[in-house]
Coordinates of C-alpha atoms in Angstrom, one line a residue:
X1 CA 119.8 221.0 202.2
X2 CA 121.4 224.3 201.6
X3 CA 119.7 227.6 202.3
X4 CA 120.6 228.5 198.7
X5 CA 118.1 225.8 197.5
X6 CA 115.4 227.6 199.4
X7 CA 116.5 231.0 198.1
X8 CA 116.5 229.7 194.5
X9 CA 113.0 228.3 194.9
X10 CA 111.8 231.6 196.5
X11 CA 113.1 233.5 193.4
X12 CA 111.4 231.0 191.1
X13 CA 108.1 231.5 192.9
X14 CA 108.4 235.2 192.8
X15 CA 109.3 235.2 189.1
X16 CA 106.0 233.7 187.9
X17 CA 102.4 234.5 188.2
X18 CA 101.3 231.0 187.5
X19 CA 99.8 229.3 190.5
X20 CA 100.7 225.9 189.1
X21 CA 104.3 226.9 188.5
X22 CA 104.6 228.3 192.0
X23 CA 103.2 225.1 193.5
X24 CA 105.4 223.0 191.3
X25 CA 108.6 224.8 192.4
X26 CA 107.8 224.4 196.1
X27 CA 106.8 220.8 195.6
X28 CA 110.1 220.0 194.0
X29 CA 112.0 221.6 196.9
X30 CA 109.9 219.7 199.5
X31 CA 110.6 216.4 197.8
X32 CA 114.3 217.0 198.2
X33 CA 114.1 218.1 201.8
X34 CA 115.0 215.8 204.7
X35 CA 112.2 215.1 207.2
X36 CA 113.7 217.5 209.7
X37 CA 113.9 220.2 207.1
X38 CA 110.3 220.1 205.9
X39 CA 108.8 222.2 208.7
X40 CA 111.3 225.1 208.5
X41 CA 111.4 225.1 204.7
X42 CA 107.6 225.3 204.6
X43 CA 107.5 228.1 207.1
X44 CA 110.1 230.1 205.3
X45 CA 108.4 229.8 201.9
X46 CA 105.2 230.9 203.6
X47 CA 107.0 234.0 204.9
X48 CA 107.4 232.9 208.5
X49 CA 110.5 232.2 210.5
X50 CA 108.9 229.3 212.4
X51 CA 109.7 230.9 215.8
X52 CA 107.5 234.0 215.4
X53 CA 109.0 237.5 215.5
X54 CA 112.7 237.4 216.5
X55 CA 113.2 241.0 217.3
X56 CA 115.4 241.8 214.3
X57 CA 114.3 244.9 212.3
X58 CA 115.5 246.7 209.2
X59 CA 117.5 249.2 211.3
X60 CA 119.5 246.3 212.9
X61 CA 120.1 244.7 209.5
X62 CA 120.9 248.0 207.7
X63 CA 123.6 248.8 210.3
X64 CA 125.5 245.6 209.4
X65 CA 128.3 245.9 206.8
X66 CA 130.1 242.7 207.5
X67 CA 131.5 240.2 205.0
X68 CA 129.5 238.4 202.3
X69 CA 130.2 234.7 201.5
X70 CA 131.3 234.1 198.0
X71 CA 129.8 230.6 197.7
X72 CA 126.7 229.1 199.4
X73 CA 127.5 226.9 202.3
X74 CA 124.7 227.7 204.9
X75 CA 122.5 224.7 205.6
X76 CA 118.9 224.8 206.6
X77 CA 119.8 223.2 209.9
X78 CA 122.3 226.0 210.6
X79 CA 119.7 228.7 210.0
X80 CA 117.2 226.8 212.2
X81 CA 119.7 226.7 215.0
X82 CA 120.5 230.5 214.6
X83 CA 116.8 231.4 214.7
X84 CA 116.3 229.2 217.8
X85 CA 119.1 231.1 219.5
X86 CA 117.6 234.4 218.6
X87 CA 114.2 233.3 219.9
X88 CA 115.4 232.0 223.2
X89 CA 118.3 234.3 224.2
X90 CA 117.3 236.7 226.9
X91 CA 118.5 238.1 230.2
X92 CA 121.9 239.6 231.1
X93 CA 124.3 239.6 228.1
X94 CA 121.6 238.7 225.7
X95 CA 122.1 241.7 223.4
X96 CA 125.7 240.8 222.8
X97 CA 124.8 237.1 222.3
X98 CA 122.1 238.0 219.8
X99 CA 124.4 240.3 218.0
X100 CA 127.0 237.5 217.8
X101 CA 124.4 235.0 216.5
X102 CA 123.1 237.4 213.8
X103 CA 126.6 238.4 212.7
X104 CA 127.7 234.8 212.4
X105 CA 124.6 233.9 210.4
X106 CA 124.8 236.8 208.0
X107 CA 128.6 236.5 207.5
X108 CA 128.1 232.9 206.3
X109 CA 125.5 234.0 203.8
X110 CA 125.9 235.0 200.2
X111 CA 124.4 238.3 199.0
X112 CA 121.2 236.6 197.8
X113 CA 120.9 234.7 201.0
X114 CA 121.4 237.8 203.1
X115 CA 118.6 239.5 201.2
X116 CA 116.3 236.5 201.7
X117 CA 117.1 236.3 205.4
X118 CA 116.6 240.0 205.9
X119 CA 113.2 239.9 204.3
X120 CA 112.3 236.8 206.3
X121 CA 113.4 238.2 209.6
X122 CA 111.5 241.5 209.1
X123 CA 108.3 239.9 207.8
X124 CA 108.7 241.2 204.3
X125 CA 109.2 238.0 202.4
X126 CA 106.5 238.1 199.7
X127 CA 107.4 235.9 196.9
X128 CA 103.8 234.8 196.2
X129 CA 103.7 231.6 198.3
X130 CA 100.3 232.0 199.9
X131 CA 98.9 229.3 202.1
X132 CA 96.7 227.9 199.3
X133 CA 99.7 227.6 197.0
X134 CA 101.8 225.9 199.6
X135 CA 99.0 223.5 200.5
X136 CA 98.8 222.5 196.8
X137 CA 102.6 222.0 196.7
X138 CA 102.5 219.8 199.8
X139 CA 99.8 217.7 198.3
X140 CA 101.8 217.3 195.1
X141 CA 105.1 216.5 196.9
X142 CA 103.4 213.9 199.2
X143 CA 101.2 212.6 196.4
X144 CA 98.1 212.9 198.5
X145 CA 94.7 214.4 197.8
X146 CA 94.6 218.2 198.3
X147 CA 91.4 217.9 200.4
X148 CA 93.3 215.7 202.9
X149 CA 96.0 218.3 203.3
X150 CA 93.5 221.2 203.6
X151 CA 91.5 219.3 206.3
X152 CA 94.6 218.4 208.3
X153 CA 95.7 222.1 208.1
X154 CA 92.3 223.3 209.3
X155 CA 92.5 221.0 212.3
X156 CA 96.1 221.5 213.2
X157 CA 96.2 225.2 212.5
X158 CA 99.9 225.0 211.5
X159 CA 101.0 224.8 207.9
X160 CA 104.6 223.5 208.6
X161 CA 103.3 220.8 210.8
X162 CA 100.8 219.8 208.2
X163 CA 103.5 219.6 205.6
X164 CA 105.7 217.4 207.8
X165 CA 102.7 215.1 208.5
X166 CA 101.9 214.7 204.8
X167 CA 105.6 214.2 203.7
X168 CA 106.4 211.7 206.4
X169 CA 103.1 209.8 206.9
X170 CA 101.1 210.3 203.7
X171 CA 97.3 210.2 203.6
X172 CA 96.9 207.9 206.5
X173 CA 98.7 210.3 208.8
X174 CA 96.7 213.3 207.5
X175 CA 93.4 211.5 208.0
X176 CA 94.5 210.7 211.6
X177 CA 94.6 214.4 212.5
X178 CA 91.6 215.1 214.6
X179 CA 90.0 218.0 216.2
X180 CA 91.5 218.5 219.7
X181 CA 89.7 220.5 222.3
X182 CA 92.3 223.1 223.3
X183 CA 93.8 223.4 219.8
X184 CA 92.1 226.1 217.7
X185 CA 90.7 225.2 214.3
X186 CA 91.1 227.5 211.3
X187 CA 87.8 229.3 210.9
X188 CA 85.3 228.9 208.0
X189 CA 84.7 232.3 206.3
X190 CA 81.9 233.9 204.4
X191 CA 82.2 235.1 200.8
X192 CA 80.7 238.5 199.8
X193 CA 77.1 238.2 198.5
X194 CA 75.8 240.9 196.1
X195 CA 72.3 241.0 197.7
X196 CA 70.0 239.0 199.9
X197 CA 67.9 238.0 196.9
X198 CA 70.9 236.8 195.0
X199 CA 72.2 234.8 198.0
X200 CA 68.9 233.1 198.5
X201 CA 68.6 232.3 194.8
X202 CA 72.1 230.9 194.8
X203 CA 71.7 228.7 197.9
X204 CA 68.0 227.8 197.7
X205 CA 65.5 227.3 200.4
X206 CA 67.6 225.1 202.7
X207 CA 69.4 228.0 204.4
X208 CA 69.7 229.9 207.6
X209 CA 69.8 233.7 207.6
X210 CA 71.7 235.1 210.6
X211 CA 72.7 238.5 211.9
X212 CA 76.2 239.8 210.7
X213 CA 77.5 241.6 213.7
X214 CA 79.9 244.5 213.7
X215 CA 82.1 242.5 216.1
X216 CA 85.2 240.3 216.2
X217 CA 85.3 236.5 215.5
X218 CA 86.0 234.2 218.4
X219 CA 86.5 230.5 218.8
X220 CA 86.0 229.2 222.3
X221 CA 87.1 225.8 223.6
X222 CA 85.9 224.2 226.9
X223 CA 87.5 221.2 228.5
X224 CA 85.9 220.6 231.9
X225 CA 86.4 223.9 233.8
X226 CA 89.2 225.1 231.5
X227 CA 88.0 227.6 228.8
X228 CA 90.3 229.1 226.2
X229 CA 89.4 231.8 223.6
X230 CA 91.1 232.6 220.3
X231 CA 90.6 235.3 217.6
X232 CA 90.1 234.5 213.9
X233 CA 93.9 234.6 213.4
X234 CA 94.2 232.0 216.2
X235 CA 95.8 234.4 218.6
X236 CA 94.8 233.4 222.2
X237 CA 93.1 236.1 224.2
X238 CA 91.8 234.1 227.1
X239 CA 93.3 236.2 229.9
X240 CA 91.8 239.4 228.4
X241 CA 88.2 238.2 228.2
X242 CA 87.1 236.8 231.6
X243 CA 83.4 237.5 231.0
X244 CA 83.4 235.3 228.0
X245 CA 85.2 232.5 229.9
X246 CA 82.7 232.7 232.7
X247 CA 79.7 232.5 230.4
X248 CA 81.0 229.4 228.6
X249 CA 81.9 227.8 232.0
X250 CA 78.3 228.1 232.9
X251 CA 77.0 226.0 229.9
X252 CA 75.7 222.5 230.6
X253 CA 78.5 220.5 229.0
X254 CA 81.8 219.0 229.7
X255 CA 83.7 219.7 226.4
X256 CA 82.7 222.0 223.6
X257 CA 84.2 224.0 220.7
X258 CA 82.1 227.1 219.8
X259 CA 82.4 229.5 216.9
X260 CA 80.9 233.0 217.1
X261 CA 81.5 236.7 217.4
X262 CA 81.8 239.1 220.3
X263 CA 81.3 242.8 220.6
X264 CA 80.7 245.5 223.2
X265 CA 77.2 246.7 223.6
X266 CA 75.9 250.0 225.0
X267 CA 73.2 250.3 227.6
X268 CA 70.5 250.1 224.8
X269 CA 71.9 246.9 223.5
X270 CA 73.3 248.5 220.4
X271 CA 76.9 247.8 219.2
X272 CA 79.6 250.2 220.4
X273 CA 82.4 251.3 218.2
X274 CA 84.4 248.4 216.7
X275 CA 87.5 249.9 218.2
X276 CA 86.0 249.4 221.7
X277 CA 85.7 245.7 221.1
X278 CA 89.2 245.4 219.6
X279 CA 90.8 247.4 222.4
X280 CA 89.9 244.5 224.8
X281 CA 91.9 242.0 222.6
X282 CA 95.1 243.9 223.2
X283 CA 94.8 244.3 226.9
X284 CA 95.7 241.9 229.7
X285 CA 94.0 244.3 232.2
X286 CA 90.3 244.3 231.1
X287 CA 88.4 247.5 231.3
X288 CA 85.3 246.9 233.4
X289 CA 83.5 249.6 231.4
X290 CA 83.8 247.7 228.2
X291 CA 82.0 244.3 228.6
X292 CA 82.0 241.9 225.7
X293 CA 78.9 239.9 224.8
X294 CA 79.3 236.6 222.9
X295 CA 77.0 235.4 220.1
X296 CA 77.6 231.8 218.9
X297 CA 76.5 230.6 215.5
X298 CA 78.3 227.2 215.2
X299 CA 79.2 224.2 217.3
X300 CA 82.1 222.1 216.2
X301 CA 82.4 219.6 219.1
X302 CA 80.2 218.7 222.0
X303 CA 80.9 216.2 224.8
X304 CA 83.1 213.9 222.8
X305 CA 81.2 214.2 219.5
X306 CA 83.0 216.0 216.6
X307 CA 80.5 217.9 214.5
X308 CA 82.7 219.4 211.7
X309 CA 81.7 216.9 209.0
X310 CA 78.0 217.0 209.9
X311 CA 75.8 219.4 208.0
X312 CA 75.2 222.8 209.4
X313 CA 71.6 221.9 210.1
X314 CA 72.8 219.2 212.6
X315 CA 75.3 221.5 214.1
X316 CA 72.6 224.2 214.7
X317 CA 70.4 221.6 216.3
X318 CA 73.2 220.7 218.7
X319 CA 73.9 224.4 219.4
X320 CA 70.2 225.1 220.1
X321 CA 70.2 222.2 222.6
X322 CA 73.3 223.5 224.4
X323 CA 71.8 227.0 224.6
X324 CA 68.2 226.0 225.3
X325 CA 68.1 227.1 228.9
X326 CA 66.6 230.6 229.4
X327 CA 69.9 231.7 231.0
X328 CA 71.8 230.9 227.8
X329 CA 69.5 231.7 224.9
X330 CA 70.9 235.2 224.6
X331 CA 74.2 233.7 223.6
X332 CA 72.7 232.4 220.3
X333 CA 73.3 234.5 217.1
X334 CA 69.8 235.8 216.0
X335 CA 68.5 234.2 212.8
X336 CA 65.9 232.1 211.1
X337 CA 66.2 228.7 209.6
X338 CA 64.5 228.0 206.3
X339 CA 62.9 231.4 206.0
X340 CA 60.6 232.4 203.2
X341 CA 61.7 235.6 201.3
X342 CA 59.7 237.9 203.6
X343 CA 61.1 236.3 206.7
X344 CA 64.7 236.6 205.3
X345 CA 64.1 240.3 204.5
X346 CA 62.8 240.8 208.0
X347 CA 66.0 239.3 209.5
X348 CA 68.0 241.8 207.4
X349 CA 65.8 244.7 208.5
X350 CA 66.1 243.7 212.2
X351 CA 69.9 243.4 211.9
X352 CA 70.2 246.8 210.4
X353 CA 67.8 248.4 212.8
X354 CA 69.9 247.0 215.7
X355 CA 73.0 248.7 214.3
X356 CA 74.6 245.6 212.9
X357 CA 76.2 245.2 209.5
X358 CA 73.7 242.9 207.7
X359 CA 73.2 239.1 207.5
X360 CA 75.0 235.9 206.6
X361 CA 73.1 233.3 204.5
X362 CA 74.4 229.8 205.1
X363 CA 73.6 226.5 203.3
X364 CA 72.2 224.0 205.8
X365 CA 73.8 221.0 204.1
X366 CA 77.4 222.4 204.3
X367 CA 80.0 220.8 206.5
X368 CA 82.6 223.1 208.3
X369 CA 85.5 223.9 206.0
X370 CA 88.3 226.4 206.7
X371 CA 88.6 229.6 204.6
X372 CA 86.3 230.7 201.8
X373 CA 86.0 227.5 199.9
X374 CA 82.9 227.9 197.7
X375 CA 80.0 230.0 198.7
X376 CA 78.2 228.0 201.3
X377 CA 78.3 231.1 203.6
X378 CA 77.5 234.4 202.0
X379 CA 77.6 237.8 203.8
X380 CA 75.2 240.5 202.7
X381 CA 75.6 244.1 203.6
X382 CA 73.6 247.1 202.3
X383 CA 76.8 249.0 201.7
X384 CA 79.7 247.5 199.7
X385 CA 82.7 247.1 201.9
X386 CA 86.2 245.8 201.1
X387 CA 89.1 244.8 203.4
X388 CA 92.1 246.3 201.6
X389 CA 95.8 246.6 202.3
X390 CA 97.3 250.0 203.1
X391 CA 100.3 250.5 200.7
X392 CA 101.2 254.1 201.5
X393 CA 100.0 257.5 202.6
X394 CA 100.5 261.1 201.5
X395 CA 101.1 264.2 203.6
X396 CA 98.0 266.2 204.0
X397 CA 97.4 269.9 203.2
X398 CA 95.2 272.6 204.5
X399 CA 93.7 271.6 207.8
X400 CA 95.5 268.2 207.5
X401 CA 99.0 269.7 207.0
X402 CA 101.6 267.7 209.0
X403 CA 99.5 264.5 209.1
X404 CA 99.6 261.4 206.9
X405 CA 96.3 261.5 205.3
X406 CA 95.5 260.2 201.8
X407 CA 96.1 256.4 202.0
X408 CA 96.9 254.2 199.0
X409 CA 94.8 251.0 198.9
X410 CA 95.6 247.6 197.5
X411 CA 93.7 244.4 196.9
X412 CA 95.2 241.0 197.4
X413 CA 96.7 239.2 194.4
X414 CA 95.1 235.7 194.6
X415 CA 98.2 234.3 193.0
X416 CA 100.4 235.6 195.8
X417 CA 102.0 238.6 194.2
X418 CA 102.3 242.1 195.7
X419 CA 98.9 243.8 196.5
X420 CA 97.3 245.5 193.5
X421 CA 96.6 249.2 193.9
X422 CA 92.9 250.1 193.3
X423 CA 92.6 253.6 194.7
X424 CA 93.3 256.2 197.3
X425 CA 91.1 257.9 199.9
X426 CA 91.3 260.5 202.7
X427 CA 87.6 260.4 203.5
X428 CA 86.1 259.1 206.7
X429 CA 89.1 259.9 208.8
X430 CA 88.7 261.5 212.2
X431 CA 91.4 263.7 213.8
X432 CA 92.1 260.8 216.1
X433 CA 92.6 258.4 213.2
X434 CA 94.9 260.9 211.4
X435 CA 97.0 261.3 214.5
X436 CA 97.3 257.5 214.8
X437 CA 98.3 257.1 211.1
X438 CA 100.9 259.8 211.4
X439 CA 102.4 258.2 214.5
X440 CA 102.2 254.6 213.3
X441 CA 103.0 254.7 209.5
X442 CA 106.7 255.8 209.8
X443 CA 107.4 252.6 211.7
X444 CA 106.1 250.5 208.9
X445 CA 107.7 252.5 206.1
X446 CA 109.9 250.8 203.5
X447 CA 110.4 254.1 201.5
X448 CA 110.0 257.7 202.4
X449 CA 109.5 259.8 199.3
X450 CA 109.0 263.5 199.7
X451 CA 105.2 263.2 199.3
X452 CA 104.7 260.7 202.2
X453 CA 105.5 257.1 202.9
X454 CA 105.4 253.8 201.1
X455 CA 104.4 251.0 203.6
X456 CA 105.1 247.4 204.1
X457 CA 101.8 245.7 203.4
X458 CA 100.9 244.8 206.9
X459 CA 97.8 246.9 207.8
X460 CA 94.2 246.0 206.7
X461 CA 91.6 248.7 206.5
X462 CA 87.9 248.3 205.9
X463 CA 86.7 250.6 203.1
X464 CA 83.1 251.5 202.1
X465 CA 82.6 252.1 198.4
X466 CA 79.7 253.1 196.2
X467 CA 81.1 250.7 193.6
X468 CA 84.1 250.4 191.2
X469 CA 84.7 251.6 187.7
X470 CA 87.1 250.6 184.9
X471 CA 90.2 252.6 185.0
X472 CA 93.6 252.4 183.2
X473 CA 95.1 254.4 186.0
X474 CA 95.7 251.5 188.3
X475 CA 97.4 248.1 187.4
X476 CA 94.3 246.1 188.2
X477 CA 92.2 248.0 185.6
X478 CA 89.7 249.1 188.2
X479 CA 89.3 252.0 190.6
X480 CA 87.2 252.5 193.7
X481 CA 84.3 254.9 193.6
X482 CA 83.7 257.2 196.6
X483 CA 85.9 255.2 198.9
X484 CA 85.8 256.1 202.6
X485 CA 87.5 254.6 205.7
X486 CA 85.3 252.7 208.1
X487 CA 87.9 251.3 210.4
X488 CA 91.2 249.5 210.6
X489 CA 91.1 245.7 211.0
X490 CA 93.8 244.6 213.5
X491 CA 92.0 241.2 213.6
X492 CA 92.9 240.5 210.0
X493 CA 96.1 239.9 208.2
X494 CA 97.0 241.0 204.6
X495 CA 96.5 237.3 203.5
X496 CA 92.8 237.8 204.5
X497 CA 92.2 241.0 202.5
X498 CA 89.8 240.9 199.6
X499 CA 91.3 239.9 196.3
X500 CA 91.4 242.0 193.1
X501 CA 88.9 239.5 191.7
X502 CA 86.5 240.5 194.5
X503 CA 87.0 244.1 193.6
X504 CA 86.4 243.5 189.9
X505 CA 83.2 241.6 190.7
X506 CA 81.7 244.9 191.8
X507 CA 81.9 246.3 188.3
X508 CA 78.4 247.1 186.9
X509 CA 77.4 244.5 184.3

């Protein structure tokens, strides 16, 4: 297969807002791909190189003024080989070798192929092929049930691998994918709930109501004495969290897969700043002054028994048994099963009094399913918050002169297009945060107008709002009311930001 076929499909996907049309274009390409081409093609159309970041930035690409191929001849295999060379070349003479590989790749590409490769290498390929769209395309191309594809993806954690499994082995191969202790599972997520009463009315009496902590999601696997820890984006952080490893090693089991949150607490047992927790995830030299405490709310595997397909009620029973000893009960997320309305309200009051965000209401009959599929889990907070993408920032004035201050905010397009702008804010920013924005944003700029910077949509920020209102000012038809910055979310990607539909749902009826 030629790279030109992939570029043409990418253009078709970018040129339509129809989810069905996007999935159809990708499915058509996957049907034509050779078995060895399925993984790279799937990765590229998802905006990934397949080898991670290859150390090629816009400055490197902008400095190249070499030849442009007149006719397409680059094959998918040739691009895979070049990417592999860029990923593995290191040591003495590596700079010259990398330059040779990149020059050879780009000189063999047409102008359209060069633009595609440039966007792919710099992480800016956004043609609307979100994971959900690609999963639908894989199911259509392989002629298998979408549910089988989604489940295999949840268990394998890798979209290209799932596509190859579906295209080469069909539904039998997909159903053969099992949970493996030591390989992270894509996490189940909670949808926003409008209120505690609404969530209880929606899900009924067969629920559990648990604390929603102001912490970071973790997934912990134990296989004998080996314990490994991942974040919600499946980034491994084991070496940076030895206290979590030690606590799971002390549990009375041989193998386990635990889902939960962690956060740093002060001497009074109240949560410290979210940034204190997140600072540990980027460090390989743990700060002894910032100790993380785990709180587990789900158990996906225990001593050879997979629990994902069992109802939450059964998983909670297994978790309670694992943490029954007095030495381990503190590791359990606080909550109440089958509460009456007064008990549920008390859980929310206790969570807020403890400095936490709110509660999560969960249906006890629900199996574990990656992502926000349906509303089996609903998070309830007293203040409306949204995770939005930072699209740009304006230079400040007055006391903020010389700093990048007023940030532009975008909601995710559920059909995979560019984020939809819904407002701006400069409220809630400390001097420390202003300094960080001013230092960080220029490195993410795709344009630098006189008034500030336009950013590549890579950063997610959590915003508190008093609501939203209808507005013709922004393309989504809504604008945020009294938006203020709570914190940046380095644990989330733009693909996990709230959608424009979620923002519109906050409109007063």
